[in-house]
PDB file of C-alpha atoms in Angstrom:
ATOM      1  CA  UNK A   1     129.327 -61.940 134.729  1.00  0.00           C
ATOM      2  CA  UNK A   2     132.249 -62.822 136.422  1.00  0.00           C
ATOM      3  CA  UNK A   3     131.652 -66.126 136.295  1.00  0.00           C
ATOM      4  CA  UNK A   4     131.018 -66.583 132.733  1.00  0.00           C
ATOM      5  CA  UNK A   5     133.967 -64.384 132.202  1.00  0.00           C
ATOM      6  CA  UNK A   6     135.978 -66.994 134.159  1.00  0.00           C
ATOM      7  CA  UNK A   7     134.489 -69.780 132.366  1.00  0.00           C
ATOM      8  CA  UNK A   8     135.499 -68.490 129.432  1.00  0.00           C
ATOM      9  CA  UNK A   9     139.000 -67.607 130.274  1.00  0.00           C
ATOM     10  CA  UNK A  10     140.211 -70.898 131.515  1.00  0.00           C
ATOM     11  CA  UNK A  11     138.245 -72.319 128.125  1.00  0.00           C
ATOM     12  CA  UNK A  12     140.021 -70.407 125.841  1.00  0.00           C
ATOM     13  CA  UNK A  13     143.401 -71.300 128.270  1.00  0.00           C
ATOM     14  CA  UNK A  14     142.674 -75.228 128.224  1.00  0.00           C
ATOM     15  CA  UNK A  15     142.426 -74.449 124.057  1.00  0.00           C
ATOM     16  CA  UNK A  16     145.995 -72.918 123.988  1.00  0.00           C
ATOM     17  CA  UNK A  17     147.335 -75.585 126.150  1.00  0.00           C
ATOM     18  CA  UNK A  18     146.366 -78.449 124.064  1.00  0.00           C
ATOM     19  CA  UNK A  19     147.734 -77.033 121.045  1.00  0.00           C
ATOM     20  CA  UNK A  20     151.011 -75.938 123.118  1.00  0.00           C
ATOM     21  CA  UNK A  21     151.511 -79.459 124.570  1.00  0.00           C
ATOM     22  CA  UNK A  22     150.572 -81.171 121.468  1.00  0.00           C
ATOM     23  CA  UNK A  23     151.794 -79.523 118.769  1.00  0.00           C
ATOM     24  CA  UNK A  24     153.977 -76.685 119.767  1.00  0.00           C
ATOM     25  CA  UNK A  25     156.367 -78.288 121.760  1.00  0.00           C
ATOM     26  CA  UNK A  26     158.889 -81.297 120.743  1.00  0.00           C
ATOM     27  CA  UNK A  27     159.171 -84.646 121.892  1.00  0.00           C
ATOM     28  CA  UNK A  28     161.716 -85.122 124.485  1.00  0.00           C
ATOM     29  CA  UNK A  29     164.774 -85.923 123.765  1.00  0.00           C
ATOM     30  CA  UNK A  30     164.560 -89.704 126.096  1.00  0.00           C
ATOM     31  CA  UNK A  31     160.881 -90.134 126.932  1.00  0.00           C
ATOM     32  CA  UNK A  32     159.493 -89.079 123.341  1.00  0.00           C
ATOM     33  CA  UNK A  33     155.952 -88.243 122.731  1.00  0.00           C
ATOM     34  CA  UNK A  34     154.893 -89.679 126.107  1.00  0.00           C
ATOM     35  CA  UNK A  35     156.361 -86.722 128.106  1.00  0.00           C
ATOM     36  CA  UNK A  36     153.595 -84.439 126.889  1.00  0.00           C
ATOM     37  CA  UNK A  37     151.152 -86.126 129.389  1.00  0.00           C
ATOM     38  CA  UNK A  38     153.501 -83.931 131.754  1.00  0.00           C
ATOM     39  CA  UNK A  39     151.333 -81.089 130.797  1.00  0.00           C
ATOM     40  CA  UNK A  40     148.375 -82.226 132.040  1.00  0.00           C
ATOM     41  CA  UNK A  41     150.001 -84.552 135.007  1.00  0.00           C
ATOM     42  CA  UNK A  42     151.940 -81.820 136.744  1.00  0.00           C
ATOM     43  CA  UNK A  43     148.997 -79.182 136.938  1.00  0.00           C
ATOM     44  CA  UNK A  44     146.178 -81.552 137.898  1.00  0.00           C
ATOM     45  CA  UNK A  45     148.370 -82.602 140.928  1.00  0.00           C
ATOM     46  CA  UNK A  46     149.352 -78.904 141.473  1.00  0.00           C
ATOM     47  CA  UNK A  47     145.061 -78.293 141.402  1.00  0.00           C
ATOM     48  CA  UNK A  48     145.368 -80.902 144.122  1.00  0.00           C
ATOM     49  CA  UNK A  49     147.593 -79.575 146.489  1.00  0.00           C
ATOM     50  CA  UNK A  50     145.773 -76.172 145.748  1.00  0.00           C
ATOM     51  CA  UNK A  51     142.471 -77.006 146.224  1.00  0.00           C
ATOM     52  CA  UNK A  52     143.336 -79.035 149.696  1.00  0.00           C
ATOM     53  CA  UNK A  53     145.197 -76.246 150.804  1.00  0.00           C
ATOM     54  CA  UNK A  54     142.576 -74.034 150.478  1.00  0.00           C
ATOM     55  CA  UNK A  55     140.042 -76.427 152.129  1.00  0.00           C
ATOM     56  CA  UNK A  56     142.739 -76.096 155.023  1.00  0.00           C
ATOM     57  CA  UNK A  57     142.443 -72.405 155.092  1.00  0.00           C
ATOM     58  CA  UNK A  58     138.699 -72.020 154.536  1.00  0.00           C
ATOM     59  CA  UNK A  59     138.832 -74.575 157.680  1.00  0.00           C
ATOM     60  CA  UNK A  60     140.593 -72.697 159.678  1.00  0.00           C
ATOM     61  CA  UNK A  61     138.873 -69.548 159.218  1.00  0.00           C
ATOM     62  CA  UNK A  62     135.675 -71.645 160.518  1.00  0.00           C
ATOM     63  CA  UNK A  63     137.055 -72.796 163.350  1.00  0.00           C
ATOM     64  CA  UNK A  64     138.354 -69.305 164.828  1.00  0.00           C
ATOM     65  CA  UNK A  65     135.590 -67.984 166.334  1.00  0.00           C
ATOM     66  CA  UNK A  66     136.847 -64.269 165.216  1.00  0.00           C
ATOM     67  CA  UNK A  67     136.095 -65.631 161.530  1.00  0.00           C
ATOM     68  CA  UNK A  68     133.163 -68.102 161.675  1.00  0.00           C
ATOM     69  CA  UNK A  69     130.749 -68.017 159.064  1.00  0.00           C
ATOM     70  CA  UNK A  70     128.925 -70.229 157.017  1.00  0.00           C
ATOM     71  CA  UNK A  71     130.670 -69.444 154.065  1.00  0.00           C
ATOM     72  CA  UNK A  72     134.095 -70.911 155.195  1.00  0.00           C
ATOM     73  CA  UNK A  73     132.722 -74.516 155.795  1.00  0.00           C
ATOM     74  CA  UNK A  74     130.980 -74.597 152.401  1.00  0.00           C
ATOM     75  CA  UNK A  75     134.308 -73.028 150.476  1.00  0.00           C
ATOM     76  CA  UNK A  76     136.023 -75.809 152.316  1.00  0.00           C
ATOM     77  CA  UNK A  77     133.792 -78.825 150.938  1.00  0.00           C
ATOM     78  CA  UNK A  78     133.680 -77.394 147.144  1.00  0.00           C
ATOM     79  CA  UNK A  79     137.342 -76.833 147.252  1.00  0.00           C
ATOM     80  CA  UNK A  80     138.055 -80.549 148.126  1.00  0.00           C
ATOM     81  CA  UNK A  81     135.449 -81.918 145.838  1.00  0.00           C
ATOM     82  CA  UNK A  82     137.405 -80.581 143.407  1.00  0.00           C
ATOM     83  CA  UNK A  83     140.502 -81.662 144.643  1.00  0.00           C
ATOM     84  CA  UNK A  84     139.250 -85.318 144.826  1.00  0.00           C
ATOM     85  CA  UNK A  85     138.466 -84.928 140.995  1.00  0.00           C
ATOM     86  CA  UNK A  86     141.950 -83.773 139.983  1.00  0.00           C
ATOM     87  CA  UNK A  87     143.656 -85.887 142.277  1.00  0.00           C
ATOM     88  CA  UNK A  88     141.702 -88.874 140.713  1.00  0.00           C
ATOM     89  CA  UNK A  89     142.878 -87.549 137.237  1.00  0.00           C
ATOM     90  CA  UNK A  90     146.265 -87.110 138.926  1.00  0.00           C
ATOM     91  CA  UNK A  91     146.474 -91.454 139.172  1.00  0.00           C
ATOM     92  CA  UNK A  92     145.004 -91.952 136.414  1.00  0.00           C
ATOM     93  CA  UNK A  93     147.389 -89.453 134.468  1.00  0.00           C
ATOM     94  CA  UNK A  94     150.492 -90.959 136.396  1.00  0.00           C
ATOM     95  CA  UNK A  95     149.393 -94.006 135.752  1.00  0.00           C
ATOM     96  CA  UNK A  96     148.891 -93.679 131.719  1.00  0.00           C
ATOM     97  CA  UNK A  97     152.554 -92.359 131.612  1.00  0.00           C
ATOM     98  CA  UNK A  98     154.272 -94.835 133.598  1.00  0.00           C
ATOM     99  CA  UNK A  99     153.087 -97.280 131.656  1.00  0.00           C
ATOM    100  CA  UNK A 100     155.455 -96.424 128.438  1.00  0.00           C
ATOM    101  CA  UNK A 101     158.041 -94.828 130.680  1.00  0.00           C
ATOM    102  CA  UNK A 102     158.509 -97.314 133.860  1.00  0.00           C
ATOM    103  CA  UNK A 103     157.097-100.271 132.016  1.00  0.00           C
ATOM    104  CA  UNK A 104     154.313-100.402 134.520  1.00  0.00           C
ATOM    105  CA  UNK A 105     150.713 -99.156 135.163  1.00  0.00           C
ATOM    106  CA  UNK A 106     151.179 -99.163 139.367  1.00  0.00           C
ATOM    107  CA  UNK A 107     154.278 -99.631 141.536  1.00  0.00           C
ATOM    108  CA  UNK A 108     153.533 -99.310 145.067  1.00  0.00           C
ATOM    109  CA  UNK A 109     156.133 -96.008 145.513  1.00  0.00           C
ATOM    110  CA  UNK A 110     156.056 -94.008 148.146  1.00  0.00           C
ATOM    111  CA  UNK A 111     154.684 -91.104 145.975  1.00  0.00           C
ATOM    112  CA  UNK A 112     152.049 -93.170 144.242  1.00  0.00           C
ATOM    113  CA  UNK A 113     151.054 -94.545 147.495  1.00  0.00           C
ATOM    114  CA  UNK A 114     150.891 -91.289 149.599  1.00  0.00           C
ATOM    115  CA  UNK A 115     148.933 -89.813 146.904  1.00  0.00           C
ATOM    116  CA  UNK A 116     146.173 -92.857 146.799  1.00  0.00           C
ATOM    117  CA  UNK A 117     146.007 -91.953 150.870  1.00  0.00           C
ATOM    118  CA  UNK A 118     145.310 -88.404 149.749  1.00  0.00           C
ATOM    119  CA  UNK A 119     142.888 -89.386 147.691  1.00  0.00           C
ATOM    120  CA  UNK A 120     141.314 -91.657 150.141  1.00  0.00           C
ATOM    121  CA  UNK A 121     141.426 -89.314 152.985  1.00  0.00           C
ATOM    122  CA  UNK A 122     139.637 -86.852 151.074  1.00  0.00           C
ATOM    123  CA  UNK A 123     136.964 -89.248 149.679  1.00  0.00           C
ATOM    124  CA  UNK A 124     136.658 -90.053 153.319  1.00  0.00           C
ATOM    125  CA  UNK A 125     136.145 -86.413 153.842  1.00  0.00           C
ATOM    126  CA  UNK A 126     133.455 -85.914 151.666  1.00  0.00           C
ATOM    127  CA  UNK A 127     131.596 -89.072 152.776  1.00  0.00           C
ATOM    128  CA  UNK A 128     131.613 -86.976 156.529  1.00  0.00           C
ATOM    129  CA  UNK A 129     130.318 -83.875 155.109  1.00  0.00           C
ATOM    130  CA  UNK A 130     127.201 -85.972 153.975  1.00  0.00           C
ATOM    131  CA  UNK A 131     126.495 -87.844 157.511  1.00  0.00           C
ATOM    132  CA  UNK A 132     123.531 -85.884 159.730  1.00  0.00           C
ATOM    133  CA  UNK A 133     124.161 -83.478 161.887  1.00  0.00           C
ATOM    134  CA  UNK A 134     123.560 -79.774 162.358  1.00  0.00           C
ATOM    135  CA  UNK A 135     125.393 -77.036 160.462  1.00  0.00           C
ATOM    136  CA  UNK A 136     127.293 -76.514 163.177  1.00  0.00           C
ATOM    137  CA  UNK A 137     128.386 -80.129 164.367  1.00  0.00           C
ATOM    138  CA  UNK A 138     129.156 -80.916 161.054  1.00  0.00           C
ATOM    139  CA  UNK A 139     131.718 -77.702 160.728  1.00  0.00           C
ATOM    140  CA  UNK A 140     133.252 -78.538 163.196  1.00  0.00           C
ATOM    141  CA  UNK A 141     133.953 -82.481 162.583  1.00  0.00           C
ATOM    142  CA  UNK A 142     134.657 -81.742 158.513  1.00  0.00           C
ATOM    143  CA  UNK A 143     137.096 -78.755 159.576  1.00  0.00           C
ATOM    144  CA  UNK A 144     139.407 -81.142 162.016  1.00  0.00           C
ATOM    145  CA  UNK A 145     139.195 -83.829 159.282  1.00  0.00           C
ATOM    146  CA  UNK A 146     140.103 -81.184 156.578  1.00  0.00           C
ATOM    147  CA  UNK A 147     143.771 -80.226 158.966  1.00  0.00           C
ATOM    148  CA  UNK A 148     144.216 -84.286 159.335  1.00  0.00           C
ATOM    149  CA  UNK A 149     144.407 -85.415 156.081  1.00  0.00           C
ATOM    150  CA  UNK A 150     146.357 -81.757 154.882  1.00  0.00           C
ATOM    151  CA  UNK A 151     149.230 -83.434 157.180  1.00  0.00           C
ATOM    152  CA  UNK A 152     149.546 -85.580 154.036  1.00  0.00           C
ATOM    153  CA  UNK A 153     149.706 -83.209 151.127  1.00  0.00           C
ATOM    154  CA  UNK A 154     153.793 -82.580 152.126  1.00  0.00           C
ATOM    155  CA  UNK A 155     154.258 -85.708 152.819  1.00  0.00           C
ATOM    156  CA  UNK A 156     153.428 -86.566 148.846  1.00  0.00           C
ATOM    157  CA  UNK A 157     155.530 -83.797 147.862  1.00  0.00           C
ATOM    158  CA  UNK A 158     158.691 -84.578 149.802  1.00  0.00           C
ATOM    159  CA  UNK A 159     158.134 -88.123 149.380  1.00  0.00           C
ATOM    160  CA  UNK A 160     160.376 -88.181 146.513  1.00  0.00           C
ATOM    161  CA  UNK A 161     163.403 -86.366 148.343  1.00  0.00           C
ATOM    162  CA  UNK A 162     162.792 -88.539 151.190  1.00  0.00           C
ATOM    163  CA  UNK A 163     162.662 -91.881 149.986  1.00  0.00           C
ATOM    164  CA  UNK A 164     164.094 -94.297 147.223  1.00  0.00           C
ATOM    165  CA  UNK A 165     161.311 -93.956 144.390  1.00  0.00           C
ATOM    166  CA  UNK A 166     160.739 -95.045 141.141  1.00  0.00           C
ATOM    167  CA  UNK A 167     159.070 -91.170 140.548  1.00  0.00           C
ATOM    168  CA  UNK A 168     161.092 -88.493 139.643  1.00  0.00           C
ATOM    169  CA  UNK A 169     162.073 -85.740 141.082  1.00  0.00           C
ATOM    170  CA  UNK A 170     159.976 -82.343 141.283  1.00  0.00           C
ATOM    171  CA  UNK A 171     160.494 -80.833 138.177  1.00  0.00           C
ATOM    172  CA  UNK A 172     159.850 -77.392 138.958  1.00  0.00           C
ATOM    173  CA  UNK A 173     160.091 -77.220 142.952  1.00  0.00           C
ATOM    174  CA  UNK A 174     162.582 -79.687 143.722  1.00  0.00           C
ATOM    175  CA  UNK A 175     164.900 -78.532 146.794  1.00  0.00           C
ATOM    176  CA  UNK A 176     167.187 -76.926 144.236  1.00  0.00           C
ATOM    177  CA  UNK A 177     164.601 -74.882 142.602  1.00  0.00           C
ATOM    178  CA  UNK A 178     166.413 -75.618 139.340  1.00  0.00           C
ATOM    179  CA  UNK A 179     164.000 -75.722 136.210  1.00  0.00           C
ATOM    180  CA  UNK A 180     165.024 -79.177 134.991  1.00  0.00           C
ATOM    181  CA  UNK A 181     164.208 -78.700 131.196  1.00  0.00           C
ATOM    182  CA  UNK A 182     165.625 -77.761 127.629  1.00  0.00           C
ATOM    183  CA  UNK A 183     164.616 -75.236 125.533  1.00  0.00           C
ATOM    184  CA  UNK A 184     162.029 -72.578 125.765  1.00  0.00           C
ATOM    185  CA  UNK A 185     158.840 -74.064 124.967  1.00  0.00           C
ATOM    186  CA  UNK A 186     158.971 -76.931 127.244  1.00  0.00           C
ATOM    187  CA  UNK A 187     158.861 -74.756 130.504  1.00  0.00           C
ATOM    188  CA  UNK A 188     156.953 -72.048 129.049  1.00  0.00           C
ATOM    189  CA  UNK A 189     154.112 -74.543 128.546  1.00  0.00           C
ATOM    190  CA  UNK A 190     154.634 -76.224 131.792  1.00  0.00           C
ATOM    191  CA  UNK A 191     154.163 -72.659 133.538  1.00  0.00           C
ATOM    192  CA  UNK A 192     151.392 -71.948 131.204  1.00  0.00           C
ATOM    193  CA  UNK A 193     149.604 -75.303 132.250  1.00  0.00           C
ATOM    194  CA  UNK A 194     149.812 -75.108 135.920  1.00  0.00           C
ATOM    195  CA  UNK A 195     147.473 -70.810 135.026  1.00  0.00           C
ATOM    196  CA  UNK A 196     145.859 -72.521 132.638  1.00  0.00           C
ATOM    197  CA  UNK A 197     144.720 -75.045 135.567  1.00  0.00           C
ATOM    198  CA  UNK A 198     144.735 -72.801 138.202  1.00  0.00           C
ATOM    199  CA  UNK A 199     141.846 -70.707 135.911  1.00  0.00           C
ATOM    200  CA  UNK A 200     139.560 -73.937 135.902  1.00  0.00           C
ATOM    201  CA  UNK A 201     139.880 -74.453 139.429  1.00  0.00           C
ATOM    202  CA  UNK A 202     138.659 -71.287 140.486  1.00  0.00           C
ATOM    203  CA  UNK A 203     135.799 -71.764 137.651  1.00  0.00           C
ATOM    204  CA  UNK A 204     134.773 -75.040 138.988  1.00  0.00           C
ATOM    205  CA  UNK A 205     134.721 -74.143 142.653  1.00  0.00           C
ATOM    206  CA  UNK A 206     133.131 -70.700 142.165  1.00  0.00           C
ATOM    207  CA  UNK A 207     130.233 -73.772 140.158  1.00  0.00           C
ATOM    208  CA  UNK A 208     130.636 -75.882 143.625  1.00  0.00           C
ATOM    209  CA  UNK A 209     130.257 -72.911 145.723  1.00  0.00           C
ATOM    210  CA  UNK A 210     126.554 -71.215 143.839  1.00  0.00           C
ATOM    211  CA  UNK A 211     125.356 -75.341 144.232  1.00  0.00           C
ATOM    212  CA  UNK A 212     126.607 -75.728 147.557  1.00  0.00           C
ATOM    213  CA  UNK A 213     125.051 -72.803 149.001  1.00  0.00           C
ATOM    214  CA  UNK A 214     121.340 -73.574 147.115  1.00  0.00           C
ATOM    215  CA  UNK A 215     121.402 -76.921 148.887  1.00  0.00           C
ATOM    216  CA  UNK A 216     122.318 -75.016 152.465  1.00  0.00           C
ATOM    217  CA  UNK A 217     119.634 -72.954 151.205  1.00  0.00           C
ATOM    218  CA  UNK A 218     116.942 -76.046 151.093  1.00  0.00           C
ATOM    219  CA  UNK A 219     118.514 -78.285 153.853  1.00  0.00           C
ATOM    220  CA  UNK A 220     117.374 -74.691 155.962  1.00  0.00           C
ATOM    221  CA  UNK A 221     114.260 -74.244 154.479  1.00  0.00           C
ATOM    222  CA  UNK A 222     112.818 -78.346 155.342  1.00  0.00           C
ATOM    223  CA  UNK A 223     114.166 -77.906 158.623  1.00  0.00           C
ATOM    224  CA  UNK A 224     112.211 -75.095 159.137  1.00  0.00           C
ATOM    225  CA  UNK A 225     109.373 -76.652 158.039  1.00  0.00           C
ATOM    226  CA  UNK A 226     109.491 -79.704 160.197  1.00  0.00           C
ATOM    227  CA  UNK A 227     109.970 -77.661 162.987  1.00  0.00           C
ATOM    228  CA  UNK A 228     106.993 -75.519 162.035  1.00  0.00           C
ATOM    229  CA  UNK A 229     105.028 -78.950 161.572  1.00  0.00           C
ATOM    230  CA  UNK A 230     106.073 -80.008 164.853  1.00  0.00           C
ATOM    231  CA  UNK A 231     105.373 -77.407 166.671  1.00  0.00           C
ATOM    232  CA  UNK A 232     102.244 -77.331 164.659  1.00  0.00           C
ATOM    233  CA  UNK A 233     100.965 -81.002 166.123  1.00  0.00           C
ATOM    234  CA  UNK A 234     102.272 -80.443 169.546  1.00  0.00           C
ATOM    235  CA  UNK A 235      99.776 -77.483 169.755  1.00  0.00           C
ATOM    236  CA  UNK A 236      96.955 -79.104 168.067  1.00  0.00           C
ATOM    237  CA  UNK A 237      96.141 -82.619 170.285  1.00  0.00           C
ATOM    238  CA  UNK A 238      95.152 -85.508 167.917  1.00  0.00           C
TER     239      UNK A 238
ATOM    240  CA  UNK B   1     154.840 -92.035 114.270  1.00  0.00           C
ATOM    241  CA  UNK B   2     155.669 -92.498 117.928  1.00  0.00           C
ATOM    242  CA  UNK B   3     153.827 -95.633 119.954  1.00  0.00           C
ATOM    243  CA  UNK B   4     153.728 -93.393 122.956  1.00  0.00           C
ATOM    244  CA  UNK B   5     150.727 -91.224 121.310  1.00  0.00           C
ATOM    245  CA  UNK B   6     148.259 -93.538 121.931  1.00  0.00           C
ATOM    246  CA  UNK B   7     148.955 -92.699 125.908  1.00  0.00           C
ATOM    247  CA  UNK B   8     148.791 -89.050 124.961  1.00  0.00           C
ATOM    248  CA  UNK B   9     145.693 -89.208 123.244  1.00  0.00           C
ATOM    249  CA  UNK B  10     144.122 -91.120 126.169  1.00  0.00           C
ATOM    250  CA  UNK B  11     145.320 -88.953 129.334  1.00  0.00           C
ATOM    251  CA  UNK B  12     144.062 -85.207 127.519  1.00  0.00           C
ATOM    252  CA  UNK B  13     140.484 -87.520 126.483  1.00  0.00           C
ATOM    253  CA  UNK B  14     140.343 -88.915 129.939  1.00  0.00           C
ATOM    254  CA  UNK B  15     140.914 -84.903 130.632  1.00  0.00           C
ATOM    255  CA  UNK B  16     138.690 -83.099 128.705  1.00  0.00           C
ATOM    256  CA  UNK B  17     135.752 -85.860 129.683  1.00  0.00           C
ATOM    257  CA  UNK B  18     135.866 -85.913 133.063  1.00  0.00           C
ATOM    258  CA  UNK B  19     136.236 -81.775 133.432  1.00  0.00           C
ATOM    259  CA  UNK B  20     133.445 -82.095 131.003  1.00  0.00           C
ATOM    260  CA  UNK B  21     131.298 -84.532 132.942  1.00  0.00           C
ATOM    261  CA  UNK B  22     132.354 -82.347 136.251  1.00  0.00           C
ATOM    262  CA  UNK B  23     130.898 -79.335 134.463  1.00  0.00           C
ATOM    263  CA  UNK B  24     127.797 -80.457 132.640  1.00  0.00           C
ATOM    264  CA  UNK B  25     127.032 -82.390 136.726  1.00  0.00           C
ATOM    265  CA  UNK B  26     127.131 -79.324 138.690  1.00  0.00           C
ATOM    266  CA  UNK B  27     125.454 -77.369 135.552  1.00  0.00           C
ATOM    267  CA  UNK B  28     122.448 -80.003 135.586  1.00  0.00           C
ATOM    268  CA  UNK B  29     122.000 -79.453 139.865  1.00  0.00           C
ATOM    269  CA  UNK B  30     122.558 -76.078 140.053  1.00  0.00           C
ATOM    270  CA  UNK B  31     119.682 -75.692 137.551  1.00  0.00           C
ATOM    271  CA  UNK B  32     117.661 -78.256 139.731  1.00  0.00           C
ATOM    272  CA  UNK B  33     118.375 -76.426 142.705  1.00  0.00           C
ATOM    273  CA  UNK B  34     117.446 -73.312 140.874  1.00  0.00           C
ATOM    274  CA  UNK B  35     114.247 -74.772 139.821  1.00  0.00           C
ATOM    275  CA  UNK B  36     113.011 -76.452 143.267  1.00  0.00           C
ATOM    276  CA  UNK B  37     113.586 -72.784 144.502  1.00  0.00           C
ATOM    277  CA  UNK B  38     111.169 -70.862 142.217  1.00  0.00           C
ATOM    278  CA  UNK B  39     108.684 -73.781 142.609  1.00  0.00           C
ATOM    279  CA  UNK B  40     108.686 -73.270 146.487  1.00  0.00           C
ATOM    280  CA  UNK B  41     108.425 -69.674 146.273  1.00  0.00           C
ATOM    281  CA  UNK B  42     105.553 -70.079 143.405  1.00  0.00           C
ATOM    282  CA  UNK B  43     103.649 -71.890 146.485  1.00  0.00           C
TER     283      UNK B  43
END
C-alpha cells in the first residue's frame, strides 16, 4: 500500500512539474527557453548526491558490527543503482543544455569531469557487487568501495568554487546561500523539482530494494541446495 | 518560437523514457523473481 501510494505521489508530482517548468514559468530573461532543462538538471544531480549519500550511510551501518544486517548492504546497492541512473541523466541533461548555452556538447571542466568520475566510480561499484563471493566478503569489499568513491561527491560540488569553470555556480547552495533567481515561480518550481525528485527516488529504491532482496532470497536458496547435493554425494560413494 | 525548445523537448523525453524504462525493468524482474519463487515452492 505504501508503495503504490508512493508511486503514485511522485507520479502525480512529476505531472505538476512538467506543466510548472514548461508552461508555468517564463523564459529567462538571458538563457531563454533553454533554462527550463534546469528543472530537471538540478534535481537529477541532487537524486545523485542523495542516493550516494545514502549508499554511504547504509555502508556504514554494515560495517559497524553494533548495526550489521543484511539489509544495510542491499539498501546500499539499490540506492547507488539508482544514483548511477540519475547521474547518467545528470550528463546527458548537462550536456543537452550546454549545447545552446556554452556553444558546446562537452568541455572537459572540472565539474563535468568530476562528475563522469562519479559516474564511473559508481559503475565500477556495481560491477563489484556482481563478482563471487559470499554475502559477507562481498559487504565488506562493496561497503569500503561505497566510502571511496563518496570522497568524490564534494569534490563535484565544490568544484565550481574551487576552480576556474565554464559551469556555473550552485544556484541554490552556493557558499552564500543566496537564491540566485527572479520572480516567484522560478524558485518555487526549482524547490518543487528537487520533492518532486526526491518522491521518485524513494519510489524507485523502495522497487530496487523488494528485487534486491528476492534475488538474496534465491542466491540463498541454490546455495543451499548445492550444499545439500554435496553433502548428498559425499555420503553416497559412486 | 524559441530554437532552444527543441533541447527542452529532448532532456524531459530523454527523462520520462529512461525513468520509464527504469520502472517497467525492475517491474518485469521483480515479477520474474516473484514467479521463480511460487514455482519452487509449487515443487
Amino acid at each position: 500500500m505504501t508503495g503504490k501510494l508512493l508511486g503514485v505521489a511522485s507520479g502525480v508530482s512529476l505531472a505538476v512539474l512538467a506543466v510548472l517548468a514548461l508552461v508555468v514559468v517564463p523564459p529567462d530573461a538571458v538563457q531563454g527557453d533553454a533554462q527550463r532543462l534546469m528543472y530537471v538538471h538540478v534535481p537529477t544531480a541532487w537524486l545523485a548526491y542523495l542516493a550516494f549519500f545514502v549508499t554511504a550511510v547504509a555502508s556504514v551501518l554494515w560495517l559497524w558490527p553494533r548495526t550489521r544486517a543484511p539489509h544495510w548492504d542491499l539498501l546500499a546497492g539499490s540506492s547507488a543503482e539508482v544514483g548511477v541512473v540519475f547521474t547518467g541523466l545528470t550528463l546527458a541533461l548537462g550536456s543537452l543544455w550546454g549545447r545552446p548555452i556554452w556553444g558546446t556538447w562537452w568541455e572537459w571542466d572540472a565539474r563535468l569531469t568530476t562528475t563522469l568520475v562519479l559516474f564511473f566510480l559508481y559503475v565500477g561499484y556495481l560491477a563489484l557487487r556482481r563478482t563471487g563471493a559470499t554475502a559477507d566478503e562481498r559487504g565488506k569489499r562493496c561497503a569500503i568501495a561505497a566510502l571511496i568513491a563518496f570522497a568524490d561527491v564534494p569534490v563535484v560540488h565544490f568544484s565550481v568554487t574551487w576552480w576556474e569553470t565554464l559551469h556555473q555556480d550552485a544556484t541554490v547552495f552556493n557558499p552564500d546561500l543566496d537564491v540566485r533567481m527572479e520572480g516567484f515561480w522560478m524558485p518555487f518550481t526549482l524547490v518543487f523539482s528537487v520533492l518532486a525528485f526526491t518522491l521518485l527516488y524513494a519510489t524507485l529504491v523502495r522497487t530496487r530494494l523488494r528485487l534486491a532482496e528476492l534475488d538474496e532470497g534465491r542466491e540463498e536458496r541454490e546455495l543451499q541446495r548445492a550444499i545439500e547435493e554435496r553433502r548428498r554425494a559425499e555420503v553416497v560413494p559412486a | 518560437m524559441d530554437d532552444n525548445w527543441g533541447y527542452v523537448a529532448a532532456g524531459y523525453g530523454l527523462t520520462a523514457g529512461v525513468v520509464a524504462a527504469y520502472v517497467v525493468w525492475l517491474r518485469v524482474r521483480i515479477r520474474r523473481a516473484e514467479r521463480s519463487l511460487r514455482d519452487e515452492a509449487d515443487g
